[in-house]
Coordinates of C-alpha atoms and ligand atoms in Angstrom, one line a residue:
M1 CA -116.4 -189.2 7.5
K2 CA -117.5 -190.5 10.9
K3 CA -116.1 -193.8 12.2
K4 CA -118.3 -196.2 14.1
K5 CA -116.9 -196.9 17.4
W6 CA -117.7 -200.6 17.5
L7 CA -116.2 -202.4 14.5
G8 CA -117.8 -205.7 14.0
M9 CA -115.0 -208.4 14.0
G10 CA -117.1 -211.0 12.4
L11 CA -118.9 -208.8 9.9
A12 CA -118.1 -207.6 6.4
I13 CA -115.5 -210.3 5.9
G14 CA -116.0 -210.4 2.2
L15 CA -113.4 -212.3 0.2
V16 CA -111.2 -213.0 3.1
S17 CA -113.6 -214.6 5.5
S18 CA -112.2 -217.7 7.1
S19 CA -114.4 -219.7 4.8
F20 CA -114.1 -223.2 6.3
A21 CA -116.6 -225.6 5.0
P22 CA -119.7 -224.9 7.1
T23 CA -121.5 -227.9 8.7
T24 CA -125.1 -228.5 7.9
F25 CA -127.4 -230.2 10.5
A26 CA -131.1 -230.5 11.0
A27 CA -132.6 -228.8 14.0
S28 CA -136.1 -229.2 15.1
T29 CA -137.0 -226.0 13.2
G30 CA -135.3 -226.8 9.9
P31 CA -131.8 -227.2 8.3
V32 CA -129.2 -225.0 9.9
K33 CA -125.8 -224.0 8.5
M34 CA -123.2 -223.2 11.1
Q35 CA -119.9 -221.8 10.0
M36 CA -117.2 -221.9 12.7
N37 CA -114.6 -219.4 13.6
H38 CA -111.8 -222.0 14.2
K39 CA -109.4 -219.5 15.7
V40 CA -111.8 -218.7 18.5
G41 CA -113.7 -222.0 18.6
S42 CA -117.2 -220.7 18.3
P43 CA -119.7 -220.0 15.5
E44 CA -119.2 -217.0 13.3
F45 CA -122.2 -217.3 11.0
V46 CA -125.3 -219.4 11.5
S47 CA -128.2 -219.4 9.0
G48 CA -131.3 -221.4 8.4
K49 CA -134.6 -221.8 10.2
L50 CA -133.1 -221.1 13.6
T51 CA -136.3 -220.6 15.5
A52 CA -140.0 -221.2 15.0
P53 CA -142.2 -218.1 14.3
S54 CA -143.1 -216.1 17.3
S55 CA -144.9 -212.9 18.4
L56 CA -142.1 -211.9 20.8
S57 CA -139.9 -208.8 19.9
S58 CA -137.0 -209.5 17.6
E59 CA -134.6 -208.7 20.5
K60 CA -136.2 -211.3 22.7
V61 CA -136.2 -213.9 19.8
L62 CA -132.4 -213.5 19.5
M63 CA -131.7 -213.5 23.2
Q64 CA -133.8 -216.7 23.7
Y65 CA -131.8 -218.3 20.9
F66 CA -128.6 -217.4 22.5
D67 CA -129.8 -218.7 25.9
S68 CA -130.8 -222.0 24.4
H69 CA -127.5 -222.4 22.5
K70 CA -125.1 -221.4 25.3
D71 CA -123.1 -224.6 24.8
K72 CA -122.1 -223.3 21.4
F73 CA -121.8 -219.5 22.0
K74 CA -120.1 -220.0 25.4
F75 CA -120.9 -216.5 26.8
G76 CA -120.9 -217.7 30.4
S77 CA -123.2 -218.3 33.3
K78 CA -125.3 -215.1 32.9
K79 CA -128.4 -214.8 30.8
A80 CA -128.1 -213.5 27.2
E81 CA -130.0 -210.3 28.3
E82 CA -127.1 -209.5 30.6
S83 CA -124.4 -210.6 28.2
F84 CA -125.4 -208.6 25.3
Q85 CA -126.5 -205.0 24.9
V86 CA -128.9 -204.2 22.1
L87 CA -127.2 -201.4 20.1
D88 CA -129.8 -201.1 17.4
V89 CA -133.0 -202.6 16.0
S90 CA -134.0 -201.7 12.4
K91 CA -136.0 -202.9 9.4
D92 CA -134.2 -204.0 6.2
S93 CA -135.7 -203.4 2.8
L94 CA -137.2 -206.9 2.8
G95 CA -139.2 -206.5 6.0
N96 CA -136.9 -208.3 8.3
S97 CA -135.8 -206.9 11.6
V98 CA -132.0 -206.5 12.1
V99 CA -130.9 -206.6 15.7
R100 CA -127.4 -205.4 16.4
L101 CA -125.8 -206.5 19.7
Q102 CA -122.7 -205.7 21.7
Q103 CA -121.2 -208.4 23.8
L104 CA -120.7 -207.6 27.5
Y105 CA -118.7 -209.2 30.2
N106 CA -120.0 -208.3 33.7
G107 CA -121.4 -205.2 32.1
V108 CA -118.2 -204.2 30.3
P109 CA -118.2 -204.1 26.5
V110 CA -116.0 -206.7 24.8
W111 CA -114.2 -204.4 22.3
G112 CA -115.0 -205.2 18.6
S113 CA -117.3 -208.1 19.5
T114 CA -120.7 -207.2 18.0
Q115 CA -123.3 -209.6 16.6
V116 CA -126.2 -209.3 14.2
G117 CA -129.5 -211.3 14.3
L118 CA -132.0 -211.3 11.4
V119 CA -135.6 -212.0 12.4
D120 CA -138.2 -212.3 9.6
D121 CA -141.7 -210.8 9.6
N122 CA -143.1 -213.9 11.3
G123 CA -140.7 -213.5 14.2
A124 CA -138.5 -216.4 13.2
L125 CA -134.7 -216.0 13.6
K126 CA -132.9 -216.6 10.2
V127 CA -129.3 -215.5 10.7
V128 CA -126.9 -214.9 13.6
S129 CA -123.6 -213.3 12.4
G130 CA -120.5 -212.4 14.5
T131 CA -118.3 -214.4 16.8
V132 CA -119.0 -214.2 20.5
Q133 CA -115.7 -214.2 22.5
P134 CA -116.1 -217.5 24.4
D135 CA -115.5 -218.6 28.0
L136 CA -114.4 -215.1 29.4
E137 CA -115.4 -216.2 32.9
G138 CA -112.5 -218.6 33.2
K139 CA -109.8 -216.1 32.2
Q140 CA -107.2 -215.4 34.8
N141 CA -106.3 -211.9 33.5
L142 CA -109.9 -210.8 33.9
K143 CA -109.9 -211.9 37.5
K144 CA -107.1 -209.4 38.3
G145 CA -109.7 -206.6 37.8
K146 CA -108.7 -203.0 37.3
K147 CA -106.1 -201.1 39.3
I148 CA -105.6 -197.9 37.6
K149 CA -108.1 -195.0 37.1
A150 CA -109.5 -193.7 33.9
D151 CA -107.7 -190.3 34.2
K152 CA -104.4 -192.1 34.6
A153 CA -105.1 -194.0 31.4
I154 CA -105.7 -190.8 29.5
E155 CA -102.5 -189.4 30.8
I156 CA -100.6 -192.5 29.7
A157 CA -102.0 -192.3 26.2
K158 CA -101.3 -188.6 25.9
S159 CA -97.7 -188.9 27.0
D160 CA -97.2 -191.8 24.5
L161 CA -98.1 -189.4 21.7
G162 CA -94.9 -187.4 22.4
F163 CA -96.5 -184.0 22.0
D164 CA -99.4 -182.1 23.6
P165 CA -102.3 -182.3 21.3
K166 CA -105.1 -179.6 21.1
L167 CA -108.0 -182.0 21.5
Q168 CA -111.2 -181.6 19.3
K169 CA -113.2 -183.1 22.1
E170 CA -112.4 -184.1 25.6
A171 CA -110.6 -187.4 25.9
E172 CA -112.6 -190.2 27.6
A173 CA -111.4 -193.5 28.9
Q174 CA -113.9 -196.3 28.5
L175 CA -113.4 -199.5 30.3
V176 CA -113.5 -202.5 27.8
V177 CA -112.5 -206.1 27.6
F178 CA -109.6 -206.1 25.0
T179 CA -109.1 -209.4 23.3
G180 CA -106.9 -208.3 20.4
N181 CA -103.7 -209.8 21.8
G182 CA -105.1 -213.3 22.3
S183 CA -105.6 -213.2 26.1
P184 CA -108.6 -211.0 27.3
E185 CA -107.6 -208.1 29.5
Y186 CA -109.5 -205.2 31.1
A187 CA -108.3 -202.1 29.3
Y188 CA -109.2 -198.5 28.9
F189 CA -110.2 -197.5 25.4
V190 CA -108.9 -194.0 25.0
N191 CA -109.6 -191.9 21.9
L192 CA -107.5 -188.8 21.2
N193 CA -108.9 -186.7 18.4
F194 CA -107.0 -183.6 17.4
L195 CA -105.9 -181.4 14.4
D196 CA -103.0 -179.7 16.1
P197 CA -99.9 -179.9 15.9
E198 CA -100.9 -182.4 13.2
P199 CA -104.2 -184.2 12.6
G200 CA -104.8 -187.5 14.4
N201 CA -107.5 -189.8 15.7
W202 CA -105.6 -192.2 17.9
N203 CA -107.1 -195.1 19.6
Y204 CA -105.2 -196.4 22.7
F205 CA -105.9 -199.5 24.8
V206 CA -104.3 -199.1 28.1
D207 CA -104.0 -202.1 30.4
A208 CA -106.4 -201.4 33.3
H209 CA -104.2 -203.4 35.6
D210 CA -100.6 -202.3 35.0
G211 CA -101.0 -199.2 32.7
S212 CA -99.1 -200.8 29.8
I213 CA -100.2 -199.9 26.2
L214 CA -101.8 -203.1 24.8
N215 CA -102.4 -201.6 21.4
K216 CA -102.7 -198.3 19.6
F217 CA -103.7 -197.2 16.1
N218 CA -104.4 -194.0 14.3
N219 CA -107.9 -194.3 13.0
M220 CA -107.8 -191.2 10.8
D221 CA -109.3 -191.8 7.3
E222 CA -109.6 -188.4 5.8
V223 CA -108.1 -184.9 6.3
S224 CA -109.3 -181.5 5.2
G225 CA -106.6 -179.4 3.6
S226 CA -105.4 -178.2 0.3
N227 CA -104.5 -180.1 -2.9
S228 CA -100.8 -180.7 -3.4
V229 CA -98.5 -182.5 -5.8
G230 CA -95.6 -184.5 -4.4
T231 CA -93.1 -187.0 -5.8
G232 CA -92.5 -190.5 -4.8
T233 CA -90.3 -193.5 -5.5
G234 CA -92.1 -196.7 -6.4
V235 CA -91.4 -200.4 -5.6
L236 CA -89.2 -200.8 -8.7
G237 CA -87.3 -197.6 -8.0
D238 CA -89.1 -195.4 -10.6
T239 CA -90.1 -191.8 -9.7
K240 CA -93.6 -190.5 -10.2
S241 CA -95.7 -187.6 -9.1
L242 CA -98.5 -188.0 -6.6
N243 CA -101.7 -186.1 -5.7
T244 CA -101.5 -185.3 -2.0
T245 CA -103.3 -183.2 0.5
L246 CA -101.6 -180.6 2.8
A247 CA -103.1 -180.3 6.3
S248 CA -101.4 -178.6 9.2
G249 CA -98.0 -178.8 7.6
T250 CA -98.2 -182.5 6.9
Y251 CA -98.8 -184.2 3.5
Y252 CA -101.2 -187.1 3.1
L253 CA -101.7 -189.6 0.4
Q254 CA -105.2 -188.3 -0.3
D255 CA -105.9 -187.4 -3.9
N256 CA -109.0 -185.2 -4.2
T257 CA -108.8 -184.7 -7.9
R258 CA -110.5 -188.0 -8.8
G259 CA -114.1 -188.9 -7.9
S260 CA -114.7 -188.8 -4.2
G261 CA -111.0 -189.1 -3.7
I262 CA -108.2 -191.8 -3.6
F263 CA -106.8 -192.6 -0.2
T264 CA -103.9 -194.7 0.8
Y265 CA -103.4 -196.2 4.3
D266 CA -100.6 -197.8 6.4
M267 CA -101.4 -201.0 8.1
S268 CA -97.8 -201.0 9.6
G269 CA -97.7 -204.8 9.5
Y270 CA -100.9 -205.3 11.4
S271 CA -103.6 -207.7 10.4
F272 CA -105.4 -209.3 13.3
F273 CA -108.8 -210.1 12.2
P274 CA -109.2 -209.0 8.5
D275 CA -111.2 -205.8 8.5
F276 CA -110.8 -205.3 12.2
F277 CA -108.2 -202.5 12.0
L278 CA -108.5 -201.7 8.4
P279 CA -107.9 -199.3 6.7
G280 CA -105.2 -198.3 9.2
S281 CA -104.0 -194.7 9.2
L282 CA -103.9 -192.3 6.3
W283 CA -100.4 -192.3 4.9
K284 CA -98.5 -189.2 5.9
D285 CA -95.2 -187.6 4.9
S286 CA -93.4 -184.6 6.2
D287 CA -92.1 -183.0 3.0
N288 CA -94.1 -184.4 0.1
V289 CA -91.1 -186.4 -1.2
L290 CA -91.8 -190.0 -0.6
N291 CA -88.5 -191.7 -1.1
A292 CA -87.9 -193.8 2.0
A293 CA -87.9 -197.6 1.7
K294 CA -91.3 -198.0 3.5
D295 CA -92.8 -195.4 1.2
K296 CA -92.5 -197.5 -1.9
A297 CA -95.5 -199.7 -1.5
A298 CA -97.7 -196.7 -0.6
V299 CA -96.4 -194.6 -3.6
D300 CA -97.4 -197.4 -6.1
A301 CA -100.7 -198.2 -4.5
H302 CA -101.7 -194.5 -4.6
Y303 CA -100.3 -193.8 -8.1
Y304 CA -101.7 -197.0 -9.7
A305 CA -105.1 -196.6 -8.2
G306 CA -105.2 -193.2 -9.9
V307 CA -104.2 -194.8 -13.2
T308 CA -107.0 -197.4 -12.7
Y309 CA -109.5 -194.7 -12.0
D310 CA -108.4 -192.8 -15.1
F311 CA -108.7 -195.9 -17.2
Y312 CA -112.3 -196.7 -16.3
K313 CA -113.2 -193.0 -16.6
N314 CA -111.5 -192.2 -19.8
V315 CA -112.2 -195.5 -21.6
F316 CA -115.7 -196.5 -20.4
G317 CA -116.9 -193.3 -18.8
R318 CA -117.2 -195.1 -15.5
N319 CA -116.8 -192.9 -12.4
S320 CA -115.0 -195.1 -9.9
Y321 CA -115.8 -198.8 -9.3
D322 CA -119.5 -198.2 -8.5
N323 CA -119.9 -195.6 -11.3
K324 CA -121.1 -193.2 -8.5
G325 CA -117.7 -191.8 -7.7
A326 CA -117.0 -194.0 -4.6
A327 CA -113.8 -193.1 -2.7
I328 CA -111.0 -195.6 -3.5
K329 CA -109.1 -196.8 -0.5
S330 CA -106.0 -198.9 -0.3
S331 CA -104.0 -200.2 2.6
V332 CA -100.4 -201.2 2.3
H333 CA -98.0 -203.1 4.6
Y334 CA -100.8 -205.5 5.6
S335 CA -99.6 -208.2 8.0
R336 CA -96.0 -209.4 7.6
N337 CA -94.5 -211.3 4.6
Y338 CA -98.0 -211.5 3.3
N339 CA -98.0 -213.1 -0.2
N340 CA -101.2 -211.7 -1.6
A341 CA -103.4 -208.7 -2.3
F342 CA -107.2 -208.5 -2.2
W343 CA -110.4 -206.5 -2.4
N344 CA -112.3 -207.0 0.9
G345 CA -115.6 -205.7 -0.3
S346 CA -114.8 -202.1 0.5
Q347 CA -111.1 -201.5 -0.1
M348 CA -107.9 -202.9 -1.5
V349 CA -105.3 -204.5 0.7
Y350 CA -101.7 -205.2 -0.2
G351 CA -99.1 -207.5 1.4
D352 CA -95.4 -206.8 1.2
G353 CA -94.7 -210.3 0.0
D354 CA -91.9 -212.4 1.7
G355 CA -89.2 -210.9 -0.5
T356 CA -88.5 -214.3 -2.2
N357 CA -91.7 -215.3 -3.9
F358 CA -93.1 -211.8 -4.1
T359 CA -92.2 -208.2 -3.3
S360 CA -94.8 -205.5 -2.4
F361 CA -97.9 -206.3 -4.4
S362 CA -98.8 -202.7 -5.2
G363 CA -95.6 -202.6 -7.3
G364 CA -97.5 -204.3 -10.2
I365 CA -100.0 -202.2 -12.0
D366 CA -101.7 -205.4 -13.3
V367 CA -102.1 -206.4 -9.6
V368 CA -103.7 -203.0 -8.7
G369 CA -106.0 -203.1 -11.8
H370 CA -106.8 -206.7 -10.9
E371 CA -108.0 -205.8 -7.4
L372 CA -110.0 -202.7 -8.3
T373 CA -111.6 -204.7 -11.1
H374 CA -113.0 -207.0 -8.4
A375 CA -114.8 -204.0 -7.1
V376 CA -116.2 -203.2 -10.6
T377 CA -117.4 -206.8 -10.9
E378 CA -118.9 -206.8 -7.5
K379 CA -120.9 -203.7 -8.3
S380 CA -122.0 -204.9 -11.8
S381 CA -122.3 -208.6 -12.6
G382 CA -121.7 -209.6 -9.0
L383 CA -120.1 -212.9 -10.1
V384 CA -120.0 -215.3 -7.2
Y385 CA -116.4 -216.1 -6.2
Q386 CA -116.5 -219.9 -6.5
N387 CA -116.3 -222.4 -9.4
E388 CA -116.9 -221.1 -13.0
S389 CA -118.5 -217.7 -12.0
G390 CA -115.5 -217.3 -9.6
A391 CA -113.0 -218.1 -12.4
L392 CA -114.8 -215.6 -14.6
N393 CA -114.5 -213.0 -11.9
E394 CA -110.7 -213.8 -11.6
S395 CA -110.3 -213.7 -15.3
L396 CA -112.0 -210.3 -15.7
S397 CA -109.6 -209.0 -13.0
D398 CA -106.6 -210.3 -15.0
I399 CA -107.9 -209.1 -18.3
F400 CA -108.6 -205.5 -17.1
G401 CA -105.5 -205.5 -14.9
T402 CA -103.6 -206.2 -18.2
L403 CA -105.5 -203.6 -20.2
I404 CA -104.7 -201.0 -17.4
E405 CA -101.0 -202.0 -17.7
F406 CA -101.3 -201.3 -21.4
Y407 CA -103.1 -198.0 -20.7
N408 CA -100.2 -197.0 -18.4
G409 CA -97.8 -197.8 -21.2
K410 CA -94.7 -198.9 -19.2
N411 CA -93.4 -202.3 -20.4
P412 CA -96.9 -203.7 -20.9
D413 CA -97.3 -207.4 -21.6
Y414 CA -99.8 -210.2 -21.4
E415 CA -98.1 -211.7 -18.3
I416 CA -99.6 -211.4 -14.9
G417 CA -97.7 -210.2 -11.9
E418 CA -94.3 -210.1 -13.5
D419 CA -93.2 -206.9 -11.7
I420 CA -93.7 -208.3 -8.2
Y421 CA -93.2 -212.0 -8.7
T422 CA -89.8 -213.6 -7.6
P423 CA -87.8 -210.4 -7.3
G424 CA -84.6 -212.4 -7.5
T425 CA -85.5 -214.0 -10.9
A426 CA -86.0 -211.9 -14.1
G427 CA -88.3 -212.8 -16.9
D428 CA -91.0 -214.9 -15.0
A429 CA -94.5 -214.2 -13.9
L430 CA -97.3 -215.6 -11.8
R431 CA -99.6 -216.3 -14.7
S432 CA -99.6 -215.8 -18.5
M433 CA -102.5 -214.8 -20.6
S434 CA -100.7 -215.6 -23.9
D435 CA -99.6 -219.1 -22.8
P436 CA -101.1 -220.2 -19.4
T437 CA -99.3 -223.5 -19.7
K438 CA -96.0 -221.8 -19.1
Y439 CA -96.9 -221.8 -15.5
G440 CA -99.0 -225.0 -15.4
Y441 CA -102.4 -223.5 -16.0
P442 CA -105.1 -224.9 -18.3
D443 CA -105.6 -223.3 -21.8
H444 CA -108.6 -225.4 -22.8
Y445 CA -111.9 -226.2 -21.2
S446 CA -111.2 -229.9 -21.4
K447 CA -108.2 -229.4 -19.1
R448 CA -110.1 -227.4 -16.4
Y449 CA -109.7 -228.1 -12.7
T450 CA -112.8 -229.7 -11.1
G451 CA -111.6 -230.0 -7.5
T452 CA -112.6 -227.9 -4.6
S453 CA -109.4 -226.0 -3.6
D454 CA -109.0 -222.3 -4.2
N455 CA -112.8 -221.9 -4.2
G456 CA -113.1 -224.5 -7.1
G457 CA -110.0 -223.4 -9.0
V458 CA -110.8 -219.7 -9.5
H459 CA -107.1 -218.8 -10.0
T460 CA -106.7 -221.9 -12.3
N461 CA -109.7 -221.9 -14.6
S462 CA -109.5 -218.2 -15.1
S463 CA -106.6 -219.0 -17.4
I464 CA -109.0 -220.6 -20.0
I465 CA -110.9 -217.3 -20.3
N466 CA -107.6 -215.3 -20.1
K467 CA -106.4 -217.2 -23.1
A468 CA -109.6 -216.6 -25.1
A469 CA -109.2 -212.9 -24.4
Y470 CA -105.5 -212.9 -25.5
L471 CA -106.4 -214.7 -28.7
L472 CA -109.2 -212.1 -29.4
C473 CA -106.7 -209.3 -29.0
E474 CA -103.8 -210.7 -30.9
G475 CA -105.2 -213.5 -33.0
G476 CA -103.6 -216.9 -33.4
T477 CA -104.2 -220.6 -34.0
H478 CA -104.9 -222.7 -30.9
Y479 CA -105.8 -226.4 -30.9
G480 CA -106.4 -226.0 -34.6
V481 CA -108.9 -223.1 -34.4
T482 CA -107.8 -219.9 -36.0
V483 CA -108.9 -216.6 -34.2
P484 CA -108.7 -213.3 -36.1
A485 CA -107.3 -210.4 -34.1
I486 CA -109.6 -207.6 -33.2
G487 CA -107.1 -205.6 -30.9
R488 CA -107.2 -204.8 -27.2
D489 CA -109.6 -201.9 -27.3
K490 CA -112.4 -203.9 -28.9
M491 CA -111.7 -206.9 -26.7
G492 CA -111.9 -204.5 -23.6
A493 CA -115.2 -203.0 -24.8
I494 CA -116.8 -206.4 -25.4
F495 CA -115.7 -207.8 -22.0
Y496 CA -116.7 -204.6 -20.2
R497 CA -120.1 -204.7 -21.8
A498 CA -120.5 -208.4 -20.9
N499 CA -119.5 -207.7 -17.3
T500 CA -121.6 -204.6 -16.8
V501 CA -124.7 -205.7 -18.8
Y502 CA -125.2 -209.4 -19.4
L503 CA -123.2 -211.4 -16.9
T504 CA -125.1 -212.5 -13.8
S505 CA -123.9 -213.7 -10.4
N506 CA -123.9 -217.4 -11.2
A507 CA -122.8 -217.2 -14.8
T508 CA -121.0 -220.2 -16.4
F509 CA -118.3 -220.1 -19.0
S510 CA -120.8 -220.8 -21.8
Q511 CA -122.9 -217.8 -20.5
A512 CA -119.8 -215.7 -20.7
R513 CA -119.5 -216.8 -24.3
A514 CA -123.1 -215.9 -25.1
S515 CA -122.7 -212.5 -23.2
A516 CA -119.5 -211.6 -25.1
A517 CA -121.0 -212.5 -28.4
Q518 CA -124.2 -210.4 -27.6
A519 CA -122.0 -207.5 -26.5
A520 CA -120.0 -207.7 -29.7
A521 CA -123.2 -207.8 -31.7
D522 CA -124.5 -204.7 -29.8
L523 CA -121.4 -202.8 -30.4
Y524 CA -120.3 -203.9 -33.9
G525 CA -123.3 -205.5 -35.6
A526 CA -124.9 -208.9 -35.5
G527 CA -123.0 -210.3 -38.5
S528 CA -119.7 -208.4 -37.7
A529 CA -116.2 -209.7 -37.9
E530 CA -116.0 -209.0 -34.1
V531 CA -118.9 -211.4 -33.3
N532 CA -117.2 -214.1 -35.4
A533 CA -113.8 -213.5 -33.7
V534 CA -115.5 -213.8 -30.2
N535 CA -117.0 -217.1 -31.2
K536 CA -113.7 -218.4 -32.7
A537 CA -111.9 -217.3 -29.5
F538 CA -114.3 -219.4 -27.3
D539 CA -114.2 -222.3 -29.7
A540 CA -110.3 -222.3 -29.5
V541 CA -110.5 -222.8 -25.7
G542 CA -113.3 -225.3 -25.9
V543 CA -116.1 -223.2 -24.4
Q544 CA -119.4 -223.7 -26.3
Ligands
TI1_1 S1 -108.5 -211.1 -5.3 C1 -107.2 -212.0 -4.6 C2 -107.7 -213.2 -3.9 C3 -106.9 -213.4 -2.7 C4 -107.6 -214.4 -1.8 C5 -106.8 -214.5 -0.4 C6 -107.2 -213.4 0.5 C7 -106.3 -212.3 -5.8 O1 -106.8 -212.9 -6.8 N1 -105.0 -211.9 -5.7 C8 -104.2 -212.0 -6.8 C9 -103.0 -211.0 -6.7 C10 -102.3 -210.8 -7.9 C11 -102.9 -210.2 -9.0 C12 -101.0 -211.3 -8.1 C13 -102.3 -210.0 -10.2 C14 -100.3 -211.1 -9.2 C15 -101.0 -210.5 -10.3 C16 -103.7 -213.3 -7.1 O2 -103.6 -213.7 -8.1 N2 -103.3 -214.1 -5.9 C17 -102.8 -215.4 -6.1 C18 -101.4 -215.4 -5.4 C19 -103.7 -216.4 -5.3 O3 -104.5 -215.9 -4.5 O4 -103.6 -217.6 -5.6
ZN2 ZN1 -108.4 -211.8 -7.6
CA3 CA1 -98.3 -207.7 -16.7
CA4 CA1 -89.3 -212.5 -11.1

């Protein structure tokens, strides 16, 4: 797979976008929504009627817009035409023009700083996405200029590798403005791509003034080699076998036996901008025995992604999250002491936890099942991650995370996150499907959270649906309503059909009830006990 050289920092931010409430204001051309990147202090996403219709080229429309909003985008004294290079202009499926830009500073590309403009077929600008690095002209470091030569930078990068690589293509050093460490610097971007003595695709940023290495990462995301089976020790100390790939004497966490493959990567504690350096480098091991402390998170992310793939394949005939065999990617050791895991729109990302509230998130199979189910939901119902649709999205992730835990068969339960939550305290969990109130979550619609935090309570109100799903599996009487048990398999089949057939992006809880009842009728008959049980389960949690 070929990697694009310029990764958009402000693009594809998915669930982890810095979603501060955008401001809305009326411009002369119509209402405009401007979402700020507060870290950088300039806009990251602007939408609305940004310009009036025009017969100019789409590039010109975008450049003129930048020129007339210099105060916001702060790209300096030069005109937009000199501050941005047009990388690409294309048409989308709706007839809009998509203009892709690379920010330049005095003609030098600002690494990772790309922008996109969407211009409709009337020549009106509708969207500007991507943060511009602001006020570069005032930066002291850039005034120092460059002192060392490109060849020297390549030498520095090569000697840092510690061995002499047989390069696939000649190394080049490209002068860039590197902003990844906070203060912009001139740097050489050096790519070293090789297969021998071991495969690697290293990116180096060598300070153009003093030759120091500002940053480096191995951007390799796939190897070609032979299938192999290794062993690993998981987060909880258990041993499991792993599908790996052997290439040039090194083993990689690349499982070629499922769909288009399962790949596990190392973020080595980095995060920077989410998505910027993801996925990190493909996990490698010298002897196919992954038993070091740092291996544990990788072992479980890899193994449980395989179990999750098998669950969806064997139970529902679904080939990966998109049902088209998409490659499944996970990165572990994301950031430091990071107390969460997420699906970013294209891959799973796991923190190591702070060691007190959480340990490595991939150690819980219900966590892995939860995250990969977000991908299934995104590719099917597309439930919007806010308010009731967002709580449904979260609930489906908990429900299937739990079904996958039962499918795996090792100490399964209806608790959520028990294997990674408070490693120093036994017997507790983050949430409970059987009794959400144990951890302070609502178990009835009348007790739902109606505030705006956590995207409108997506991790709170999910518990109401979780409880309905639990009652459907196990039966019980809740607030005076008795729900007959239909078992996990039928509950799973009903919710899977609801998610993949009937639920829509903006579904409410009551649409979820109707969808589940319809799914049960399709699967088991209109007047079936299963339809009755679904209705009772939603009655019990107060959803009509
Ligand atoms: S999908 C992800 C949302 C994270 C948003 C922040 C970037 C999420 O829901 N993560 C789960 C992780 C999890 C799953 C933990 C199962 C335990 C069991 C989650 O519940 N996160 C909690 C901590 C939260 O975000 O509130
Ligand atoms: Zn989630
Ligand atoms: Ca569990
Ligand atoms: Ca605990």
